[in-house]
Coordinates of C-alpha atoms and ligand atoms in Angstrom, one line a residue:
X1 CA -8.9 -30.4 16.8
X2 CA -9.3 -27.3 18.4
X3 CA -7.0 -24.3 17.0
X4 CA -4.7 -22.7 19.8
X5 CA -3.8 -20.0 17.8
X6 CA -5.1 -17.6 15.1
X7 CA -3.8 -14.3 13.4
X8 CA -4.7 -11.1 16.1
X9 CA -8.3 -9.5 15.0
X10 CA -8.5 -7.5 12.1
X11 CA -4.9 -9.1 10.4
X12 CA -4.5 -12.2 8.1
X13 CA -2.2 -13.9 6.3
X14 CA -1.5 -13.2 2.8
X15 CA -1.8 -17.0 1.0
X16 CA 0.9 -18.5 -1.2
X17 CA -1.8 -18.2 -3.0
X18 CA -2.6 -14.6 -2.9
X19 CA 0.8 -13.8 -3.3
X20 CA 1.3 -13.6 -7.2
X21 CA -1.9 -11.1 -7.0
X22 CA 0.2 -9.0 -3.9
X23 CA 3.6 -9.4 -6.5
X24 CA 1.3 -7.9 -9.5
X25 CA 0.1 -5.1 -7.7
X26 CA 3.5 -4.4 -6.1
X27 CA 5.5 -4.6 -9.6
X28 CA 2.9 -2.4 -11.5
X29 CA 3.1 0.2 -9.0
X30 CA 6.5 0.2 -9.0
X31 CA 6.6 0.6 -12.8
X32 CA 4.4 3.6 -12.9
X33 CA 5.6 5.2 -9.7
X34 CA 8.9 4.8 -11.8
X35 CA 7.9 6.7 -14.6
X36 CA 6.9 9.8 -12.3
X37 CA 10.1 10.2 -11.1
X38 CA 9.9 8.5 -7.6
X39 CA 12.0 6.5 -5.7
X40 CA 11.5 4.0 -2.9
X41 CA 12.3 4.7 0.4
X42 CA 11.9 2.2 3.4
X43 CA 11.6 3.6 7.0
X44 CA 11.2 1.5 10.4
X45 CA 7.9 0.0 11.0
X46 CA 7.5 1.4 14.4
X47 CA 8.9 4.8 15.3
X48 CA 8.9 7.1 18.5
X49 CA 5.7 7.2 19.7
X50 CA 6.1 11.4 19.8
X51 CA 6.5 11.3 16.4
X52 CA 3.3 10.5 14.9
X53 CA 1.5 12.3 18.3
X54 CA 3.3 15.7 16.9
X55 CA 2.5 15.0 13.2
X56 CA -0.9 13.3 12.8
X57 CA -2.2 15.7 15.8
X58 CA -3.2 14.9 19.5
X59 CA -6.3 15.4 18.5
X60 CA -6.8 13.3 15.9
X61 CA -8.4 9.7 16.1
X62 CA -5.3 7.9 15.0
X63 CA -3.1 9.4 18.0
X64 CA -6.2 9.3 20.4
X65 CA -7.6 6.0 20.0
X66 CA -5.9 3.8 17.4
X67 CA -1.8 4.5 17.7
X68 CA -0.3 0.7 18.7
X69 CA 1.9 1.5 21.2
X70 CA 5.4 -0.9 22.4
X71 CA 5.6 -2.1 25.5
X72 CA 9.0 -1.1 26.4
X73 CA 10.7 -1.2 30.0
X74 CA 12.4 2.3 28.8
X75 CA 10.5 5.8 29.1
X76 CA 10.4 6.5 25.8
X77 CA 7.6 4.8 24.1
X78 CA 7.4 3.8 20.3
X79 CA 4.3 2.7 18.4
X80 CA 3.7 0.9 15.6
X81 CA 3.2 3.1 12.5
X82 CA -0.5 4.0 11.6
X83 CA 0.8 5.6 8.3
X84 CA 4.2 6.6 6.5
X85 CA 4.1 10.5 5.8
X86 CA 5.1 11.2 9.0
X87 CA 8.2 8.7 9.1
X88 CA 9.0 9.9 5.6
X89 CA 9.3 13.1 6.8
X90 CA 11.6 12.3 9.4
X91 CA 14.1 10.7 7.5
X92 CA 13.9 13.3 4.7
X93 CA 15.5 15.6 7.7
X94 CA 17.4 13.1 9.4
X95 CA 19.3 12.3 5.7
X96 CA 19.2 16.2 5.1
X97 CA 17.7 15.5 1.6
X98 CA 16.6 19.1 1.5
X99 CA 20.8 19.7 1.2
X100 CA 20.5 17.7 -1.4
X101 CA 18.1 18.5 -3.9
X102 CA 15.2 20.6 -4.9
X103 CA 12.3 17.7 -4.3
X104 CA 12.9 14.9 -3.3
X105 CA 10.0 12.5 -4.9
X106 CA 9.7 9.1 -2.3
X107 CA 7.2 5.9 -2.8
X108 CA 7.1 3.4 0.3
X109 CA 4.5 0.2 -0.1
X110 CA 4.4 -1.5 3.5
X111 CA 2.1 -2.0 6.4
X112 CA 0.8 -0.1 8.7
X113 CA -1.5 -0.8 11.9
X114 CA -4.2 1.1 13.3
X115 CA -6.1 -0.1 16.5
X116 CA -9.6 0.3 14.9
X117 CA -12.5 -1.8 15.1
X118 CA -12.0 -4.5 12.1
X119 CA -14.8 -4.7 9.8
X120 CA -14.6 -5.0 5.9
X121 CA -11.9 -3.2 4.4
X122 CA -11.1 -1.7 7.7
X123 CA -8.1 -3.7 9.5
X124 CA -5.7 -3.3 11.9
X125 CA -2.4 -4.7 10.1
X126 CA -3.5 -3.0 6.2
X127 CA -0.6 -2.1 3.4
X128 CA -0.5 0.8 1.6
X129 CA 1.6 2.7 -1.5
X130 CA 2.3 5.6 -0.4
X131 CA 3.8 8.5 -2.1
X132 CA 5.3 12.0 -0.5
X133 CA 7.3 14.8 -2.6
X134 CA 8.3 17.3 -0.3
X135 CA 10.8 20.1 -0.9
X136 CA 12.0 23.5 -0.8
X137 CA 9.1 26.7 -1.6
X138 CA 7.3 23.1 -3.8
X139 CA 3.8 24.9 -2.8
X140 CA 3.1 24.4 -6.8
X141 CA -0.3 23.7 -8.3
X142 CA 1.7 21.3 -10.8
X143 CA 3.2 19.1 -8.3
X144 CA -0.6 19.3 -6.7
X145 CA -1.8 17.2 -9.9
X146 CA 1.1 15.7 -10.7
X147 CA 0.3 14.0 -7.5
X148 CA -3.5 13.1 -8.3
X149 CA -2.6 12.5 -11.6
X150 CA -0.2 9.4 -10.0
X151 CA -3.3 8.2 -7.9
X152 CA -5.5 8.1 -10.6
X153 CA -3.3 6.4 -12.8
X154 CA -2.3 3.8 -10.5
X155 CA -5.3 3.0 -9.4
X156 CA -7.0 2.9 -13.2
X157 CA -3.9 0.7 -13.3
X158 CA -4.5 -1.6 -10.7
X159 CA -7.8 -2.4 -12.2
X160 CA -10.2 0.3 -10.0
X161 CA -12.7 0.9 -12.9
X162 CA -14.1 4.6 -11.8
X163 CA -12.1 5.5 -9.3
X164 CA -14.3 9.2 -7.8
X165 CA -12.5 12.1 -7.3
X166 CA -13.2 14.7 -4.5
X167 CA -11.1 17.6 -3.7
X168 CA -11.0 20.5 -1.5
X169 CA -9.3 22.6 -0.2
X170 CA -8.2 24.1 3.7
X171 CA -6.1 27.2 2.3
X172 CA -2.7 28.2 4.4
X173 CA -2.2 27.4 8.1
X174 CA -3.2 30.9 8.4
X175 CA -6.6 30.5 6.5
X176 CA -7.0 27.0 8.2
X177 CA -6.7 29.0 11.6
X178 CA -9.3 31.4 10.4
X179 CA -11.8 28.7 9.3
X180 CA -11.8 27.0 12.9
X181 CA -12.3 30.3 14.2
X182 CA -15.3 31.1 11.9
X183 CA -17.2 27.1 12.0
X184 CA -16.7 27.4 16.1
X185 CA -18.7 30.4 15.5
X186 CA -21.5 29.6 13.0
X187 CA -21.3 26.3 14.8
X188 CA -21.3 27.3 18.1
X189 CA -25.0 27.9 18.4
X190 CA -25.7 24.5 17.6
X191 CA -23.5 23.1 19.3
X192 CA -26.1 21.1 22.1
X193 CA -28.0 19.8 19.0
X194 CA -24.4 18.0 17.6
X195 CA -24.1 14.3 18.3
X196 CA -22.0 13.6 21.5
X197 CA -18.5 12.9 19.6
X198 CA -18.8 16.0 17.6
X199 CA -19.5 18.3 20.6
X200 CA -16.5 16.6 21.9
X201 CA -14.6 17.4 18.2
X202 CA -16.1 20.9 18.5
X203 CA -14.1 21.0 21.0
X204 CA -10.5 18.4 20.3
X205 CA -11.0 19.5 16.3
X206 CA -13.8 21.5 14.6
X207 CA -12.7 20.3 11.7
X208 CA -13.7 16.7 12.2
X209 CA -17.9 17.8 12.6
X210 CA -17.5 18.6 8.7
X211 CA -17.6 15.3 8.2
X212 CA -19.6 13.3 10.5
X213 CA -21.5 10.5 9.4
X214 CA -24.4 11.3 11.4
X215 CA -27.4 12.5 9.3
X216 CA -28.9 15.1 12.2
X217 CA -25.1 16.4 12.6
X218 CA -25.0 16.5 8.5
X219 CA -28.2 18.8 8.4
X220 CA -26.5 21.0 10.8
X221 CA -23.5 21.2 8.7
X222 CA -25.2 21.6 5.6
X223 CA -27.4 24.7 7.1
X224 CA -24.1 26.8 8.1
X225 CA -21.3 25.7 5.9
X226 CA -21.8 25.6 1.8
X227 CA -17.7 25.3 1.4
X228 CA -14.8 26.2 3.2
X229 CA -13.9 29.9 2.8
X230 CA -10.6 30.1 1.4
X231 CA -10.4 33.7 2.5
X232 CA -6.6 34.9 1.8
X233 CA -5.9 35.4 -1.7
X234 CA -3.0 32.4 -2.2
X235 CA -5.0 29.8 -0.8
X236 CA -7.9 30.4 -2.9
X237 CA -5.5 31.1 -6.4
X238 CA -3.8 28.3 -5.8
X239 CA -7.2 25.8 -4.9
X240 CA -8.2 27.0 -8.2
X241 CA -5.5 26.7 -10.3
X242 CA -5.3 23.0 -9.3
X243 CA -8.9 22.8 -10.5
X244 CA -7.6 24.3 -14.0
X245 CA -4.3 22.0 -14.7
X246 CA -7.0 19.0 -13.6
X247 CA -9.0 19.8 -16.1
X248 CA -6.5 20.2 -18.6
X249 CA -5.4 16.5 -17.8
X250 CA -9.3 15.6 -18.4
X251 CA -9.1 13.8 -14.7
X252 CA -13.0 14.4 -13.5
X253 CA -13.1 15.9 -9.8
X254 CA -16.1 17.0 -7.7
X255 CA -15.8 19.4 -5.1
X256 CA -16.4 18.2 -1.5
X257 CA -17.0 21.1 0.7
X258 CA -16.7 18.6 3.7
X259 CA -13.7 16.8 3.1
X260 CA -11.2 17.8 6.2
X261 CA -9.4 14.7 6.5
X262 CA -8.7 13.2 9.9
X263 CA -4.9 14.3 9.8
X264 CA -4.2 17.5 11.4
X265 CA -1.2 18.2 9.1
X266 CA -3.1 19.1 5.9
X267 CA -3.5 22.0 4.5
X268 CA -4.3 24.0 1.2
X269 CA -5.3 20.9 -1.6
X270 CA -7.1 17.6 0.3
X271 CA -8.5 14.6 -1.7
X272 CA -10.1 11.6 -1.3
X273 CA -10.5 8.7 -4.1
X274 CA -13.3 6.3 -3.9
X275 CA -14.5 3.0 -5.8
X276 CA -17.7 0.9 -6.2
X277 CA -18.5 -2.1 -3.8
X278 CA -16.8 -1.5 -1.1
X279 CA -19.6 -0.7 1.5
X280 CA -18.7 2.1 4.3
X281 CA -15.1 2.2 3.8
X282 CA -15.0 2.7 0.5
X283 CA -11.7 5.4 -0.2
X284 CA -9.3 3.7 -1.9
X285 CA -6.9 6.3 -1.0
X286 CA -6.4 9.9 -0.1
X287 CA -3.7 12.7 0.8
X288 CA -3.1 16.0 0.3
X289 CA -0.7 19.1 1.2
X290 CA 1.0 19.7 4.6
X291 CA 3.0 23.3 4.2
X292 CA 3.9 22.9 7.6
X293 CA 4.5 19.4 9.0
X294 CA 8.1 19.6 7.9
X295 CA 9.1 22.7 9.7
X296 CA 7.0 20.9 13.0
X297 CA 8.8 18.1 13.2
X298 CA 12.4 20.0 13.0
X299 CA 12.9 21.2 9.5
X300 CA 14.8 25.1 9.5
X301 CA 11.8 27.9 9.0
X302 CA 13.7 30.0 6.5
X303 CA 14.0 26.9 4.1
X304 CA 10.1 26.8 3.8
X305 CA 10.0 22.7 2.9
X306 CA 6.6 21.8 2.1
X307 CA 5.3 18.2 1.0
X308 CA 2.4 16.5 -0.6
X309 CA 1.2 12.8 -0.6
X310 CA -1.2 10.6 -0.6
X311 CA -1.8 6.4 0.4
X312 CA -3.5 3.9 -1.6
X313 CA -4.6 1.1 0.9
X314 CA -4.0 -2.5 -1.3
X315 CA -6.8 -4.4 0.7
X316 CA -9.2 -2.2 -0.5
X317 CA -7.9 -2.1 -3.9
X318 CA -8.0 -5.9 -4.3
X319 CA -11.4 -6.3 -2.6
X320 CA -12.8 -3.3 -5.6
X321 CA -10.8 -4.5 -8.2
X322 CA -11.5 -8.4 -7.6
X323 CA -8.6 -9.7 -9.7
X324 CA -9.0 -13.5 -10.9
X325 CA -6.7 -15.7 -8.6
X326 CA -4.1 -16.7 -10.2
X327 CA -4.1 -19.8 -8.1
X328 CA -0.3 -21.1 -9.0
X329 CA 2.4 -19.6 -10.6
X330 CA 4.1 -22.7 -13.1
X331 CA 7.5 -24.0 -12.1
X332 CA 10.1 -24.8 -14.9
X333 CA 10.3 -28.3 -14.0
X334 CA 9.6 -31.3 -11.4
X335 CA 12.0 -34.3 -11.0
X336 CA 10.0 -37.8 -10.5
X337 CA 12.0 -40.7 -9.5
X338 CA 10.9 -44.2 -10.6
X339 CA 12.8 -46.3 -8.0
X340 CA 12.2 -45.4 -3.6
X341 CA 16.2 -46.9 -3.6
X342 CA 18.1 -43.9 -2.4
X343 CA 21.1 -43.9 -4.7
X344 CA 18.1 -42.9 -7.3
X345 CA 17.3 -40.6 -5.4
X346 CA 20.6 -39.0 -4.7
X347 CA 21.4 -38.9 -8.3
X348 CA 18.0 -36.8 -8.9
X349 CA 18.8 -34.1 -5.9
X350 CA 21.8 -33.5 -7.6
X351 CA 20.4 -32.5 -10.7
X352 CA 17.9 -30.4 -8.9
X353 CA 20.4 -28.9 -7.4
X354 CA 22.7 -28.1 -10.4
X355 CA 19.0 -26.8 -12.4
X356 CA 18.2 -24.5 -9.3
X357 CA 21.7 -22.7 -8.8
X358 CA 21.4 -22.3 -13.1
X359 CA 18.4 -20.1 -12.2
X360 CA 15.5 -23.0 -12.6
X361 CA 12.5 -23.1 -10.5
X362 CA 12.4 -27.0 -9.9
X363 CA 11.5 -29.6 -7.2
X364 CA 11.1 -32.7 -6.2
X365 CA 9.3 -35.6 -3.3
X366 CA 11.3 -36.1 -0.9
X367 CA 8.6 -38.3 1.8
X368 CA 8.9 -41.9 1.9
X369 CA 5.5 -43.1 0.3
X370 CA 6.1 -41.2 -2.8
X371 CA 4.5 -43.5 -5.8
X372 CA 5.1 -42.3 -8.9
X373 CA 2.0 -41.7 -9.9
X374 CA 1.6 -39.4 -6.8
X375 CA 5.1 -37.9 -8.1
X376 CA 3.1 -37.1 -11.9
X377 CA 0.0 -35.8 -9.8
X378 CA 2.1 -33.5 -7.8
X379 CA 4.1 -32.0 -11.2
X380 CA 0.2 -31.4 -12.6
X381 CA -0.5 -29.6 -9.3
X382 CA 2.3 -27.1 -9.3
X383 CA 2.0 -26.8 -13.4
X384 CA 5.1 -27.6 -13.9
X385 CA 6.0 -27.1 -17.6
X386 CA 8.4 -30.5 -17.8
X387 CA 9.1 -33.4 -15.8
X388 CA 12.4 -34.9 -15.6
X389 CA 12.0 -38.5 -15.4
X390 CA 14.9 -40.7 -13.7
X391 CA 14.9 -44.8 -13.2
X392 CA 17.0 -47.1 -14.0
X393 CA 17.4 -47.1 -17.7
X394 CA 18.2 -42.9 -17.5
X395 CA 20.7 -43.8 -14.9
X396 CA 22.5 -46.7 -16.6
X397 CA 22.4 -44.8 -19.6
X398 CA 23.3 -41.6 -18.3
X399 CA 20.3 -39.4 -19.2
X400 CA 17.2 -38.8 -18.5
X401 CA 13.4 -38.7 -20.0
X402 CA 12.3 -35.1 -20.4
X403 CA 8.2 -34.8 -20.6
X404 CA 7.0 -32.0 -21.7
X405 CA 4.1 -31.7 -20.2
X406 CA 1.6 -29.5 -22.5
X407 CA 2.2 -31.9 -25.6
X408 CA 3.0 -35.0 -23.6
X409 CA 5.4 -35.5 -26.0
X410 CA 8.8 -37.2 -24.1
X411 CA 12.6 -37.4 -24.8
X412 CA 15.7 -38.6 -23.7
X413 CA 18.2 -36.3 -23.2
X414 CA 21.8 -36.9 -21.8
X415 CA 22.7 -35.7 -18.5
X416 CA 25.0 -33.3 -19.3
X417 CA 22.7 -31.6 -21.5
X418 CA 19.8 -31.5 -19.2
X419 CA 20.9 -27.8 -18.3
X420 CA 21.0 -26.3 -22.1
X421 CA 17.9 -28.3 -23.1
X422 CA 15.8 -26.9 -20.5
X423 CA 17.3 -23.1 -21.4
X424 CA 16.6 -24.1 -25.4
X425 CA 12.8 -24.9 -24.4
X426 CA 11.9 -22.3 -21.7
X427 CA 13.4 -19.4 -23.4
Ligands
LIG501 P1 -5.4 7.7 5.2 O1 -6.6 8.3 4.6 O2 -5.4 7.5 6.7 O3 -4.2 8.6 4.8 O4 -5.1 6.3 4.5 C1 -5.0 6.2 3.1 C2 -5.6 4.9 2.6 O5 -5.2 3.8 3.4 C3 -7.2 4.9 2.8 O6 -7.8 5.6 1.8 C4 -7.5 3.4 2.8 O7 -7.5 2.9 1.4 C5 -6.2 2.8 3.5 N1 -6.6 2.5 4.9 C6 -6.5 3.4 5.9 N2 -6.8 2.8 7.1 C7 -7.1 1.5 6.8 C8 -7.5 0.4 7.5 N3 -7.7 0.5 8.8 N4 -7.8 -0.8 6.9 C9 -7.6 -0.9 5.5 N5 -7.2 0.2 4.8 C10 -6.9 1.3 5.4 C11 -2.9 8.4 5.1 O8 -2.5 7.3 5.6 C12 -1.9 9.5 4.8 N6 -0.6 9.2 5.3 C13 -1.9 9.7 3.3 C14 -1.0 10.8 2.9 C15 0.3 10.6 2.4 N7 -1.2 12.1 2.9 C16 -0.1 12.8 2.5 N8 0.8 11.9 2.2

């Protein structure tokens, strides 16, 4: 048979399998995300497509070459959301949060699509946890490593064993402004030597030659830029006061004198989170500060609302982490029928029925050829903790055979009691 149709390139379907490994990360993120003081937030998964071209950047490659956009028959255009921070900020105006308290602390886990070129760990349709606390004057070292502090945590969590920390910093929008003017000048005079994307990045974003791949653009680099010069006196105080409340948490950092990011919205802290066996694309997750982004995309210019994130992608953490597959999650209980006559049959829905509204995960055959010994092999298949056993003793005698199917040990058990028995054993 030839397949007609397949998930689009660089998506796939998350298993029934996979799923109770997708539920654990999910409920242990929540839980610690908890514990910080965040709350979830859900936004749209496409938005307009303005938006994420006035936040991310014109220039940067997720509005330039990867940004999914919607086919609409209107003018305005929407895309598909390559990332949440700029959606989150959105909403935080639209809803007014910064009326309504001092920092608002969101979480979002969802995906997100980027039109890259799929290879491992790098797909189009990819899910992150996210996190953004954005507020009034929050330009605060603490909130800073509070932040990484949460990254590091969840991802120790999650089962990333050395998750690599690497920080740096691009100062104010101001000092930011003052760096693109200096590496366009110690820059400039290499400029024909520079690989033919960062000549065109010299030009789009100068930021973005920091940290190409390319080792003859690297030695270039290296020989005019030893870190980026923080040279107004907040950005640099607060850069290093971040480094002192990390080391009073004992998280281990190194400084990355390349690390830009390829979001134009950053400024002062940036950071990026690696882990082992994960090839090219091996950050786990990043973020970092955007003093600005808020007041950009609307937010008043007196109120000063600043905001810090980051995004863990989950792909990446299960491909590092490798969990062990939990291949099924046991059921409470499966109903075999001894006799294919209907009226037996009936009988046994019912008491499905009845089990599942009482909060029981239970099922049963419902095909035509169903043997019972195909019936028994199915039970063993889903691990099913008991299997309720109806023929045509049970029935005359109103009850049925309860097998417990650890021990192998078997009883009868009236009909009416079916329901308390089962809440006596499972609880
Ligand atoms: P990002 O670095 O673009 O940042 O993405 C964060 C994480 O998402 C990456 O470290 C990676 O684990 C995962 N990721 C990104 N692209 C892909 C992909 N194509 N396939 C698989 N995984 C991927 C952001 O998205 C920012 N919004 C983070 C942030 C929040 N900054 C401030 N607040």
């Amino acid at each position: 048979m030839t397949l007609k149709f397949s998930t689009p390139r660089g998506t796939s379907d998350i298993l029934p399998d996979a799923i109770p490994l997708w539920e654990g990360v999910e409920s242990q993120a929540r839980k610690v995300l908890k514990s910080y003081g965040y709350r979830e937030i859900r936004t749209p998964v496409y938005e307009e497509t303005a938006l994420f071209k006035r936040s991310l950047g014109q220039t940067s490659d997720i509005v330039n070459k990867q940004l999914l956009e919607l086919a609409t028959s209107k003018d305005e255009g929407y895309a598909l959301r390559p990332e949440g921070t700029a959606s989150v900020v959105r909403s935080y105006l639209e809803n007014s949060f910064d009326k309504k308290e001092p920092l608002s602390k969101f979480f979002y886990i969802g995906p997100m699509f980027r039109g890259e070129r799929p290879q491992k760990g790098r797909l189009r349709q990819f899910h992150q946890i996210g996190v953004e606390a954005i507020g009034p004057n929050s330009i605060s070292p603490y909130l800073d490593v509070e932040i990484i502090a949460l990254a590091m945590h969840l991802l120790k969590d999650l089962g990333i064993k050395s998750p690599k920390l690497k920080i740096n910093s691009l100062g104010s929008k101001e000092n930011k402004d003052k760096i693109a003017t200096e590496l366009r000048e110690h820059l400039g005079i290499h400029k024909k030597d520079l690989c033919e994307d960062c000549q065109d990045r010299f030009e789009r974003n100068i930021f973005r030659v920091l940290d190409c791949k390319k080792e003859s653009c690297r030695r270039i680099v290296a020989s005019v830029v030893k870190a980026l010069p923080l040279s107004d006196g907040p950005s640099r105080l607060h850069f290093e006061y971040v480094q002192r409340l990390l080391k009073d948490l004992g998280i281990e950092y190194e400084i990355a004198p390349y690390l830009v990011r390829g979001l134009d919205y950053y400024t002062y802290t940036v950071f990026e989170i690696t882990a082992e066996g994960l090839g090219s694309q091996d950050a786990v997750g990043a973020g970092g500060r955007y003093a600005d982004l808020v007041e950009d995309l609307g937010g008043n210019p007196k109120a000063n609302i600043a905001g810090i994130g980051f995004a863990l992608g989950i792909e990446r953490i299960l491909l590092a982490a490798r969990p062990t597959q939990d291949t099924c999650a046991a059921i409470d209980a499966y109903m075999v029928v001894m006799e294919s006559d209907s009226d037996y049959q009936r009988e046994a829905f019912k008491i499905v029925d009845r089990l599942r509204k009482a909060g029981f995960n239970v099922d049963m055959a419902y095909t035509d050829d169903r043997s019972v010994k195909s019936q028994f092999s199915r039970a063993n298949k889903l691990n099913a903790r008991f299997t309720l056993i109806l023929g045509e003793e049970e029935l005359r005698n109103k009850c049925i055979a309860v097998k417990d199917m650890a021990n192998r040990t078997q009883e009868n058990v009236a009909l009416g009691d079916v329901l308390e028995y089962l809440n006596k054993r499972l609880n």
